[in-house]
């Protein structure tokens, strides 16, 4: 047998598909607008069959928030390819799932759970106790009067037993309490003055919710979830809350940092500090709602004026400009570089929505005032946030390549 012929054939057998693959990868990944970063070259190295979850298989699960619309068609194909964890965006929140005392809407939540189970995708439950999208009936007493603390906690317990109990063994982690910490700069004001706090006359409901959740599903990992957890003042308040829970032997496994971020927020230093502080308590961390809006906060209008008078033409929306794209790429790269450095402590990174086709921030003018903190009364002049790794056509953005090439 002529070995040199065999080798040549083998070489060509490998070489031709390899060249075809490189060309195909390049065609698939070439973005429609001008590339502004060095990541164009690295797109060639991307493997078309690999998803985010594969690039991060030695690090942590990569998740995404889903709605019913995500379970069919192109979104569902993208989810199955790229992600190995999902969080229901709205369908397990107290109001939607438990709108009155004896009514539970299981249908959507069940469909999401079935979808995940059938595709071997992990599920994070979101959430068991929050001041928004709440079940308003819980705060009313039986005769239309005020509800007592005892009854409210009993209702919370029943709710948590019903929901966490139903999905026991299927949901691996729960956001047990969401956003219970105050946003002001007043360092003495640790807790948000929510209905929960006011009716319970203090923060007891937080520890109670964790204990109920642990009882309802002893295997589930339990998280406290909040936003702006890297901002120094709020970070310290969250730290105090967590420390107290740990001292009281409350069953808590970790902290969800929502990560509704901006182009310059957080700084790498703030992000590291937040991680160091939480992990020093022995807690794990998940980034639970990651998105990076390209919008920047608008100047506060002068007293007595509106930011955009009705008679003025609407401000021009320059959209996803090359400059904003470059800044977003840099912020995403910074974040994932740090995530990988802290892989020992990080047990998941979840994006809030699938692609720039739809982001919850779009409905908030792109999150002008900064992600979750943007109230519904925030003036909305500009619409889209472009905060994710997939564009409006569900194609990988250059920011995608900045987080998978490492
Ligand atoms: C948002 C959803 O994305 C929206 O569809 C809904 O209208 C409002 O809630 N912090 C959270 C999430 O913990 O539950 C919020 O989700 C975003 C901010």
Coordinates of C-alpha atoms in Angstrom, one line a residue, residues 78-384:
X78 CA -32.7 29.4 19.6
X79 CA -33.4 28.7 23.3
X80 CA -32.7 25.0 22.9
X81 CA -29.5 25.6 21.0
X82 CA -28.0 28.3 23.2
X83 CA -29.3 27.9 26.7
X84 CA -29.5 25.2 29.4
X85 CA -31.6 27.0 32.0
X86 CA -34.8 29.0 31.8
X87 CA -36.7 31.3 34.1
X88 CA -40.4 32.1 33.5
X89 CA -40.5 35.9 32.9
X90 CA -43.9 36.4 34.5
X91 CA -45.9 33.1 34.7
X92 CA -44.9 32.0 38.2
X93 CA -45.2 35.4 39.9
X94 CA -47.8 35.6 42.6
X95 CA -50.4 37.7 40.9
X96 CA -50.4 35.8 37.6
X97 CA -50.3 32.4 39.1
X98 CA -52.6 32.9 42.2
X99 CA -55.0 35.8 41.3
X100 CA -57.5 35.0 44.1
X101 CA -57.6 32.8 47.2
X102 CA -58.8 29.6 45.6
X103 CA -57.7 30.1 42.0
X104 CA -54.3 29.0 40.7
X105 CA -53.4 29.5 37.0
X106 CA -51.1 26.6 36.4
X107 CA -51.5 26.4 32.7
X108 CA -48.6 28.6 31.5
X109 CA -46.2 27.6 34.3
X110 CA -46.9 24.0 33.6
X111 CA -46.2 24.5 29.8
X112 CA -42.9 26.2 30.6
X113 CA -41.9 23.4 33.0
X114 CA -42.9 20.7 30.4
X115 CA -40.9 22.5 27.7
X116 CA -37.8 22.6 29.9
X117 CA -38.1 19.1 31.1
X118 CA -38.6 17.7 27.6
X119 CA -35.4 19.5 26.4
X120 CA -33.3 18.8 29.5
X121 CA -33.2 22.4 30.4
X122 CA -32.8 23.5 34.1
X123 CA -35.6 25.7 35.6
X124 CA -35.2 28.6 38.0
X125 CA -38.4 29.6 39.7
X126 CA -39.2 33.3 39.8
X127 CA -40.5 34.3 42.3
X128 CA -42.3 33.5 45.6
X129 CA -42.6 36.8 47.3
X130 CA -42.5 40.3 45.7
X131 CA -44.1 43.7 46.1
X132 CA -44.9 43.9 42.3
X133 CA -47.2 41.8 40.3
X134 CA -48.5 40.7 43.7
X135 CA -51.7 38.9 44.5
X136 CA -53.6 42.0 45.8
X137 CA -56.2 39.8 47.5
X138 CA -53.6 38.7 50.0
X139 CA -53.4 42.1 51.6
X140 CA -57.1 42.3 52.3
X141 CA -58.8 41.0 55.4
X142 CA -61.7 38.6 55.2
X143 CA -64.3 41.3 55.7
X144 CA -62.7 43.9 53.5
X145 CA -60.6 45.3 56.4
X146 CA -56.9 45.1 56.9
X147 CA -55.3 41.7 57.0
X148 CA -53.4 40.7 60.1
X149 CA -49.7 39.7 60.0
X150 CA -50.6 36.2 61.1
X151 CA -53.1 35.7 58.2
X152 CA -50.8 37.3 55.7
X153 CA -48.0 34.9 56.7
X154 CA -50.4 32.0 56.6
X155 CA -51.4 32.9 53.0
X156 CA -47.7 33.3 52.1
X157 CA -47.1 29.8 53.4
X158 CA -50.0 28.3 51.6
X159 CA -48.9 30.0 48.4
X160 CA -45.3 28.8 48.7
X161 CA -46.4 25.3 49.6
X162 CA -48.7 25.2 46.6
X163 CA -46.3 26.6 44.0
X164 CA -42.9 25.3 45.2
X165 CA -44.6 22.0 46.1
X166 CA -46.1 21.5 42.7
X167 CA -42.8 21.8 40.9
X168 CA -40.7 20.0 43.6
X169 CA -37.9 18.1 41.9
X170 CA -38.3 20.1 38.7
X171 CA -37.3 23.6 39.7
X172 CA -33.7 23.5 40.9
X173 CA -33.6 27.0 42.3
X174 CA -36.1 29.6 43.5
X175 CA -35.9 33.4 43.8
X176 CA -37.7 33.2 47.1
X177 CA -37.9 36.9 47.9
X178 CA -37.5 39.6 45.3
X179 CA -36.4 43.3 45.8
X180 CA -37.1 43.7 49.5
X181 CA -34.3 46.2 50.0
X182 CA -34.9 50.0 49.9
X183 CA -33.4 52.1 47.1
X184 CA -32.8 55.4 48.8
X185 CA -29.4 56.7 49.9
X186 CA -30.6 56.6 53.5
X187 CA -28.3 54.0 55.0
X188 CA -30.6 53.5 58.0
X189 CA -33.5 52.5 55.8
X190 CA -32.6 48.9 54.9
X191 CA -36.0 47.5 53.9
X192 CA -38.4 48.5 51.2
X193 CA -41.7 49.8 52.7
X194 CA -43.8 47.4 50.8
X195 CA -47.2 46.0 51.8
X196 CA -45.3 43.0 53.1
X197 CA -43.1 45.1 55.3
X198 CA -45.8 47.4 56.5
X199 CA -48.4 44.7 57.3
X200 CA -45.8 42.5 59.0
X201 CA -44.4 45.6 60.8
X202 CA -40.9 44.6 59.8
X203 CA -38.9 42.2 57.7
X204 CA -40.1 38.9 59.3
X205 CA -41.8 37.9 56.0
X206 CA -38.4 37.5 54.4
X207 CA -37.1 34.8 56.8
X208 CA -40.5 33.2 56.8
X209 CA -40.6 32.9 53.0
X210 CA -37.3 31.1 53.0
X211 CA -38.3 28.7 55.7
X212 CA -41.6 27.9 53.9
X213 CA -39.8 27.4 50.6
X214 CA -37.3 25.0 52.3
X215 CA -40.0 23.1 53.8
X216 CA -42.0 22.9 50.6
X217 CA -38.9 21.7 48.6
X218 CA -35.9 20.8 50.7
X219 CA -33.7 20.1 47.6
X220 CA -34.3 23.5 45.9
X221 CA -31.6 26.1 46.1
X222 CA -33.0 29.3 47.6
X223 CA -32.0 32.8 46.5
X224 CA -32.6 36.4 47.6
X225 CA -32.9 38.4 44.3
X226 CA -32.4 42.2 43.8
X227 CA -31.2 44.9 41.4
X228 CA -28.5 47.5 41.7
X229 CA -26.7 45.1 44.0
X230 CA -23.4 46.5 42.9
X231 CA -24.2 50.1 43.9
X232 CA -22.3 50.8 47.2
X233 CA -25.2 52.0 49.3
X234 CA -27.6 49.3 48.2
X235 CA -24.9 46.7 48.3
X236 CA -24.3 47.4 52.0
X237 CA -28.0 47.2 52.7
X238 CA -28.3 43.8 51.0
X239 CA -25.2 42.6 52.9
X240 CA -26.9 43.5 56.2
X241 CA -30.1 41.7 55.2
X242 CA -28.1 38.6 54.2
X243 CA -25.9 38.6 57.3
X244 CA -29.0 38.7 59.5
X245 CA -30.6 35.8 57.6
X246 CA -27.5 33.7 58.0
X247 CA -27.2 34.6 61.7
X248 CA -30.8 33.5 62.2
X249 CA -30.0 30.2 60.4
X250 CA -32.5 30.9 57.7
X251 CA -32.1 28.4 54.8
X252 CA -30.6 30.6 52.1
X253 CA -28.1 29.4 49.4
X254 CA -27.3 32.4 47.5
X255 CA -28.0 35.8 46.0
X256 CA -29.5 36.7 42.7
X257 CA -27.9 39.8 41.3
X258 CA -30.4 40.8 38.7
X259 CA -27.8 42.6 36.5
X260 CA -30.0 45.1 34.6
X261 CA -26.9 47.0 33.7
X262 CA -25.9 50.0 31.7
X263 CA -22.9 50.7 29.5
X264 CA -20.8 52.1 32.3
X265 CA -22.6 50.5 35.3
X266 CA -21.4 48.6 37.1
X267 CA -17.7 49.3 37.0
X268 CA -15.4 46.2 37.2
X269 CA -14.4 47.3 40.7
X270 CA -18.0 47.6 41.9
X271 CA -18.8 44.2 40.4
X272 CA -15.9 42.5 42.1
X273 CA -16.7 44.2 45.4
X274 CA -20.3 43.0 45.3
X275 CA -19.1 39.4 44.5
X276 CA -16.4 39.5 47.2
X277 CA -18.8 40.7 49.8
X278 CA -21.6 38.2 49.2
X279 CA -19.2 35.3 48.8
X280 CA -17.5 36.2 52.0
X281 CA -20.7 35.2 53.7
X282 CA -20.5 31.7 52.2
X283 CA -23.3 32.4 49.7
X284 CA -23.4 31.5 46.0
X285 CA -24.2 34.0 43.3
X286 CA -26.4 33.9 40.2
X287 CA -26.8 36.7 37.7
X288 CA -30.5 36.3 37.3
X289 CA -31.7 38.9 34.8
X290 CA -28.8 40.1 32.8
X291 CA -29.2 42.8 30.1
X292 CA -27.2 45.8 29.2
X293 CA -29.2 48.7 27.8
X294 CA -27.6 51.0 25.4
X295 CA -29.6 53.9 26.8
X296 CA -28.0 56.5 29.0
X297 CA -29.9 58.3 31.8
X298 CA -31.5 61.5 30.7
X299 CA -30.8 64.8 32.5
X300 CA -33.3 65.5 35.3
X301 CA -35.7 68.1 33.9
X302 CA -35.7 71.5 35.6
X303 CA -38.4 71.8 38.3
X304 CA -41.8 72.6 36.7
X305 CA -40.8 71.6 33.2
X306 CA -41.4 68.3 31.4
X307 CA -38.4 66.7 29.7
X308 CA -40.2 66.6 26.3
X309 CA -42.8 69.2 25.7
X310 CA -45.8 67.9 23.7
X311 CA -45.1 70.6 21.0
X312 CA -41.5 69.5 20.5
X313 CA -40.7 67.0 17.8
X314 CA -39.7 63.6 19.3
X315 CA -36.0 63.2 19.9
X316 CA -34.3 61.3 17.2
X317 CA -33.5 57.7 18.0
X318 CA -30.1 56.9 16.5
X319 CA -30.6 53.3 17.5
X320 CA -27.8 50.8 17.9
X321 CA -25.0 53.0 16.7
X322 CA -21.4 51.6 16.2
X323 CA -20.2 53.7 19.2
X324 CA -22.9 52.3 21.5
X325 CA -22.3 48.8 20.1
X326 CA -18.6 49.1 21.0
X327 CA -19.4 50.2 24.5
X328 CA -21.9 47.4 25.0
X329 CA -19.3 44.8 23.7
X330 CA -16.8 46.2 26.2
X331 CA -19.2 46.0 29.1
X332 CA -20.3 42.4 28.2
X333 CA -16.7 41.3 27.9
X334 CA -15.8 42.9 31.2
X335 CA -18.7 41.2 32.9
X336 CA -18.0 37.7 31.5
X337 CA -14.3 38.0 32.2
X338 CA -15.1 38.6 35.8
X339 CA -17.8 35.9 35.9
X340 CA -15.3 33.3 34.7
X341 CA -12.8 34.4 37.3
X342 CA -15.4 33.8 40.0
X343 CA -16.7 30.5 38.6
X344 CA -16.2 28.8 42.0
X345 CA -19.0 31.0 43.4
X346 CA -21.3 31.6 40.4
X347 CA -24.0 29.0 39.8
X348 CA -25.8 30.5 36.9
X349 CA -26.0 33.5 34.5
X350 CA -29.5 34.2 33.0
X351 CA -30.4 36.8 30.4
X352 CA -33.7 38.6 30.7
X353 CA -35.4 37.9 27.4
X354 CA -34.2 36.1 24.3
X355 CA -33.2 38.7 21.7
X356 CA -33.3 42.4 20.9
X357 CA -36.6 41.7 19.0
X358 CA -38.3 42.0 22.4
X359 CA -36.9 43.3 25.7
X360 CA -39.0 44.3 28.7
X361 CA -36.9 47.4 28.7
X362 CA -38.3 48.5 25.4
X363 CA -41.6 49.3 27.1
X364 CA -39.6 51.5 29.5
X365 CA -38.1 53.6 26.9
X366 CA -35.1 51.3 26.9
X367 CA -34.7 51.7 30.6
X368 CA -33.5 55.3 30.5
X369 CA -33.3 55.6 34.2
X370 CA -31.5 52.3 34.5
X371 CA -33.2 49.0 34.1
X372 CA -35.5 47.8 36.8
X373 CA -35.3 51.1 38.6
X374 CA -37.0 52.8 35.7
X375 CA -40.6 53.4 37.0
X376 CA -43.6 53.3 34.8
X377 CA -43.8 57.1 35.0
X378 CA -40.3 57.5 33.5
X379 CA -40.6 59.8 30.5
X380 CA -40.3 57.6 27.4
X381 CA -39.0 59.3 24.3
X382 CA -36.8 56.6 22.9
X383 CA -37.9 53.0 22.6
X384 CA -35.5 50.2 22.2

